[in-house]
mmCIF file of C-alpha atoms in Angstrom:
data_model
loop_
_atom_site.group_PDB
_atom_site.id
_atom_site.type_symbol
_atom_site.label_atom_id
_atom_site.label_comp_id
_atom_site.label_asym_id
_atom_site.label_seq_id
_atom_site.Cartn_x
_atom_site.Cartn_y
_atom_site.Cartn_z
ATOM 1 C CA UNK U 1 61.717 64.217 65.565
ATOM 2 C CA UNK U 2 60.653 67.875 65.790
ATOM 3 C CA UNK U 3 57.429 68.795 63.957
ATOM 4 C CA UNK U 4 57.581 71.093 60.941
ATOM 5 C CA UNK U 5 55.854 73.940 62.741
ATOM 6 C CA UNK U 6 53.696 75.159 59.890
ATOM 7 C CA UNK U 7 49.967 75.465 59.419
ATOM 8 C CA UNK U 8 49.667 75.229 55.663
ATOM 9 C CA UNK U 9 46.633 75.928 53.521
ATOM 10 C CA UNK U 10 46.480 73.601 50.520
ATOM 11 C CA UNK U 11 43.515 75.200 48.693
ATOM 12 C CA UNK U 12 45.677 76.316 45.780
ATOM 13 C CA UNK U 13 46.400 73.204 43.669
ATOM 14 C CA UNK U 14 50.045 74.090 42.933
ATOM 15 C CA UNK U 15 51.459 75.810 46.044
ATOM 16 C CA UNK U 16 51.296 75.570 49.838
ATOM 17 C CA UNK U 17 50.271 78.769 51.640
ATOM 18 C CA UNK U 18 51.888 79.520 55.018
ATOM 19 C CA UNK U 19 48.913 80.430 57.205
ATOM 20 C CA UNK U 20 50.683 80.246 60.598
ATOM 21 C CA UNK U 21 54.118 79.424 61.978
ATOM 22 C CA UNK U 22 53.947 77.522 65.257
ATOM 23 C CA UNK U 23 56.669 76.019 67.480
ATOM 24 C CA UNK U 24 58.717 73.525 65.492
ATOM 25 C CA UNK U 25 61.541 73.163 62.985
ATOM 26 C CA UNK U 26 60.722 76.280 60.931
ATOM 27 C CA UNK U 27 60.523 78.541 63.991
ATOM 28 C CA UNK U 28 63.835 77.124 65.258
ATOM 29 C CA UNK U 29 65.468 77.668 61.850
ATOM 30 C CA UNK U 30 64.116 81.222 61.636
ATOM 31 C CA UNK U 31 65.622 82.008 65.065
ATOM 32 C CA UNK U 32 69.102 81.128 63.773
ATOM 33 C CA UNK U 33 69.002 83.001 60.446
ATOM 34 C CA UNK U 34 68.675 86.621 59.230
ATOM 35 C CA UNK U 35 65.111 87.975 58.943
ATOM 36 C CA UNK U 36 65.369 88.264 55.164
ATOM 37 C CA UNK U 37 65.842 84.470 54.962
ATOM 38 C CA UNK U 38 62.939 83.575 57.278
ATOM 39 C CA UNK U 39 59.954 81.600 56.111
ATOM 40 C CA UNK U 40 57.082 83.992 56.843
ATOM 41 C CA UNK U 41 53.340 83.971 57.275
ATOM 42 C CA UNK U 42 51.645 84.543 53.880
ATOM 43 C CA UNK U 43 54.574 83.082 51.902
ATOM 44 C CA UNK U 44 53.559 80.726 49.104
ATOM 45 C CA UNK U 45 55.792 77.657 48.944
ATOM 46 C CA UNK U 46 56.283 76.833 45.285
ATOM 47 C CA UNK U 47 59.058 74.235 45.558
ATOM 48 C CA UNK U 48 60.504 71.844 48.159
ATOM 49 C CA UNK U 49 63.743 70.012 47.291
ATOM 50 C CA UNK U 50 63.030 70.550 43.601
ATOM 51 C CA UNK U 51 59.462 69.192 43.844
ATOM 52 C CA UNK U 52 56.945 71.658 42.423
ATOM 53 C CA UNK U 53 53.673 71.988 40.546
ATOM 54 C CA UNK U 54 51.392 70.021 42.887
ATOM 55 C CA UNK U 55 50.437 70.954 46.446
ATOM 56 C CA UNK U 56 50.055 67.349 47.618
ATOM 57 C CA UNK U 57 53.562 66.554 46.338
ATOM 58 C CA UNK U 58 54.967 69.592 48.186
ATOM 59 C CA UNK U 59 53.315 68.488 51.431
ATOM 60 C CA UNK U 60 54.569 64.915 51.006
ATOM 61 C CA UNK U 61 58.121 66.197 50.486
ATOM 62 C CA UNK U 62 57.910 68.372 53.619
ATOM 63 C CA UNK U 63 56.652 65.451 55.720
ATOM 64 C CA UNK U 64 59.054 62.822 54.368
ATOM 65 C CA UNK U 65 62.371 64.708 54.470
ATOM 66 C CA UNK U 66 64.443 66.045 57.380
ATOM 67 C CA UNK U 67 66.000 68.907 55.395
ATOM 68 C CA UNK U 68 64.362 71.193 52.855
ATOM 69 C CA UNK U 69 65.435 73.523 50.101
ATOM 70 C CA UNK U 70 62.311 75.680 49.897
ATOM 71 C CA UNK U 71 61.453 78.280 47.242
ATOM 72 C CA UNK U 72 58.776 80.811 48.138
ATOM 73 C CA UNK U 73 56.960 83.724 46.564
ATOM 74 C CA UNK U 74 56.313 86.695 48.840
ATOM 75 C CA UNK U 75 53.174 88.782 48.467
ATOM 76 C CA UNK U 76 52.661 92.451 47.800
ATOM 77 C CA UNK U 77 49.583 94.064 49.342
ATOM 78 C CA UNK U 78 47.029 95.683 47.055
ATOM 79 C CA UNK U 79 44.328 97.907 48.527
ATOM 80 C CA UNK U 80 40.982 97.697 46.743
ATOM 81 C CA UNK U 81 37.818 99.723 47.412
ATOM 82 C CA UNK U 82 34.610 98.641 45.732
ATOM 83 C CA UNK U 83 31.135 100.221 45.763
ATOM 84 C CA UNK U 84 28.922 97.121 45.923
ATOM 85 C CA UNK U 85 25.782 99.080 45.029
ATOM 86 C CA UNK U 86 27.115 99.538 41.476
ATOM 87 C CA UNK U 87 27.614 95.804 40.813
ATOM 88 C CA UNK U 88 25.526 92.663 41.049
ATOM 89 C CA UNK U 89 28.552 90.648 42.144
ATOM 90 C CA UNK U 90 32.206 90.898 43.067
ATOM 91 C CA UNK U 91 32.879 88.257 40.418
ATOM 92 C CA UNK U 92 34.969 86.172 42.797
ATOM 93 C CA UNK U 93 34.829 82.464 43.570
ATOM 94 C CA UNK U 94 36.305 82.330 47.065
ATOM 95 C CA UNK U 95 37.607 79.353 49.041
ATOM 96 C CA UNK U 96 38.869 79.169 52.596
ATOM 97 C CA UNK U 97 40.175 76.702 55.146
ATOM 98 C CA UNK U 98 38.016 76.361 58.289
ATOM 99 C CA UNK U 99 40.882 77.519 60.534
ATOM 100 C CA UNK U 100 42.454 79.782 57.918
ATOM 101 C CA UNK U 101 43.124 83.499 58.048
ATOM 102 C CA UNK U 102 42.554 84.427 54.387
ATOM 103 C CA UNK U 103 40.166 83.941 51.479
ATOM 104 C CA UNK U 104 41.639 82.389 48.335
ATOM 105 C CA UNK U 105 40.473 83.903 45.046
ATOM 106 C CA UNK U 106 39.895 80.608 43.224
ATOM 107 C CA UNK U 107 38.369 82.218 40.131
ATOM 108 C CA UNK U 108 37.904 85.767 38.892
ATOM 109 C CA UNK U 109 34.942 86.508 36.623
ATOM 110 C CA UNK U 110 32.817 89.480 35.583
ATOM 111 C CA UNK U 111 31.968 91.842 38.412
ATOM 112 C CA UNK U 112 33.267 94.582 40.655
ATOM 113 C CA UNK U 113 36.843 93.285 40.961
ATOM 114 C CA UNK U 114 37.258 92.777 37.197
ATOM 115 C CA UNK U 115 36.008 96.356 36.712
ATOM 116 C CA UNK U 116 38.438 97.603 39.394
ATOM 117 C CA UNK U 117 41.262 95.838 37.498
ATOM 118 C CA UNK U 118 40.225 97.526 34.222
ATOM 119 C CA UNK U 119 40.009 100.948 35.885
ATOM 120 C CA UNK U 120 43.403 100.677 37.608
ATOM 121 C CA UNK U 121 45.087 99.532 34.380
ATOM 122 C CA UNK U 122 43.487 102.421 32.471
ATOM 123 C CA UNK U 123 44.437 104.993 35.125
ATOM 124 C CA UNK U 124 47.915 103.771 36.103
ATOM 125 C CA UNK U 125 49.175 101.776 33.122
ATOM 126 C CA UNK U 126 50.030 98.186 32.232
ATOM 127 C CA UNK U 127 52.765 97.765 34.863
ATOM 128 C CA UNK U 128 50.189 98.179 37.647
ATOM 129 C CA UNK U 129 49.396 95.157 39.821
ATOM 130 C CA UNK U 130 45.887 93.787 39.452
ATOM 131 C CA UNK U 131 43.904 91.218 41.402
ATOM 132 C CA UNK U 132 44.385 87.739 39.919
ATOM 133 C CA UNK U 133 43.423 84.127 40.489
ATOM 134 C CA UNK U 134 45.151 82.629 43.571
ATOM 135 C CA UNK U 135 45.596 86.014 45.262
ATOM 136 C CA UNK U 136 44.376 86.137 48.871
ATOM 137 C CA UNK U 137 42.032 88.521 50.674
ATOM 138 C CA UNK U 138 43.665 89.166 54.040
ATOM 139 C CA UNK U 139 41.543 92.092 55.286
ATOM 140 C CA UNK U 140 37.975 93.135 54.605
ATOM 141 C CA UNK U 141 36.358 96.248 56.118
ATOM 142 C CA UNK U 142 38.809 96.168 59.025
ATOM 143 C CA UNK U 143 38.372 92.452 59.797
ATOM 144 C CA UNK U 144 41.579 90.437 59.698
ATOM 145 C CA UNK U 145 42.969 87.129 60.946
ATOM 146 C CA UNK U 146 40.008 84.752 60.495
ATOM 147 C CA UNK U 147 38.461 83.672 57.176
ATOM 148 C CA UNK U 148 34.930 83.399 58.582
ATOM 149 C CA UNK U 149 35.164 86.928 60.035
ATOM 150 C CA UNK U 150 36.274 88.193 56.626
ATOM 151 C CA UNK U 151 33.123 86.735 55.057
ATOM 152 C CA UNK U 152 30.947 88.230 57.804
ATOM 153 C CA UNK U 153 32.543 91.653 57.271
ATOM 154 C CA UNK U 154 31.428 91.557 53.624
ATOM 155 C CA UNK U 155 27.771 90.864 54.394
ATOM 156 C CA UNK U 156 25.183 93.632 54.021
ATOM 157 C CA UNK U 157 27.613 96.441 53.287
ATOM 158 C CA UNK U 158 27.701 98.948 50.464
ATOM 159 C CA UNK U 159 31.452 99.620 50.414
ATOM 160 C CA UNK U 160 34.158 96.987 50.598
ATOM 161 C CA UNK U 161 37.647 98.003 51.689
ATOM 162 C CA UNK U 162 39.968 95.074 50.989
ATOM 163 C CA UNK U 163 43.621 94.286 51.410
ATOM 164 C CA UNK U 164 44.637 91.613 48.940
ATOM 165 C CA UNK U 165 47.890 89.659 48.904
ATOM 166 C CA UNK U 166 49.103 89.558 45.304
ATOM 167 C CA UNK U 167 51.739 87.066 44.146
ATOM 168 C CA UNK U 168 53.909 87.429 41.052
ATOM 169 C CA UNK U 169 55.279 84.312 39.460
#
């Protein structure tokens, strides 16, 4: 039996995050189908064969079945610049997998990011995308690809330039 071929991050309690695609069933399937139908890095798997709502259940379904009907949510990138000198805190509770490539925004409280959200809504209107819980930081001050490097890039700096993966739905 061919392996699934996914490195999944299960930090979010309700979805499985595609951190890497490696040789296996998904890569083979992608090779045979149009690009728009591919499972991609940074997709959030929200349902497998009708199973949804719990990450452990999604992972069990992926491991126990030979065929999958997968529903995903694709991200949109938001660019955020924050002057850290103006705030005591970013107001983010971050989580990451040891071998992961992103930082999960587990909680969003008072701080620089909440203020950025307020400013962008005021300046651009209510249809503007804001940073929310379960979004992912994918780049920080030019660092990308490794969660630990993202954290290091945020240390002892006045300005933070972030690329955040935002998910609707």
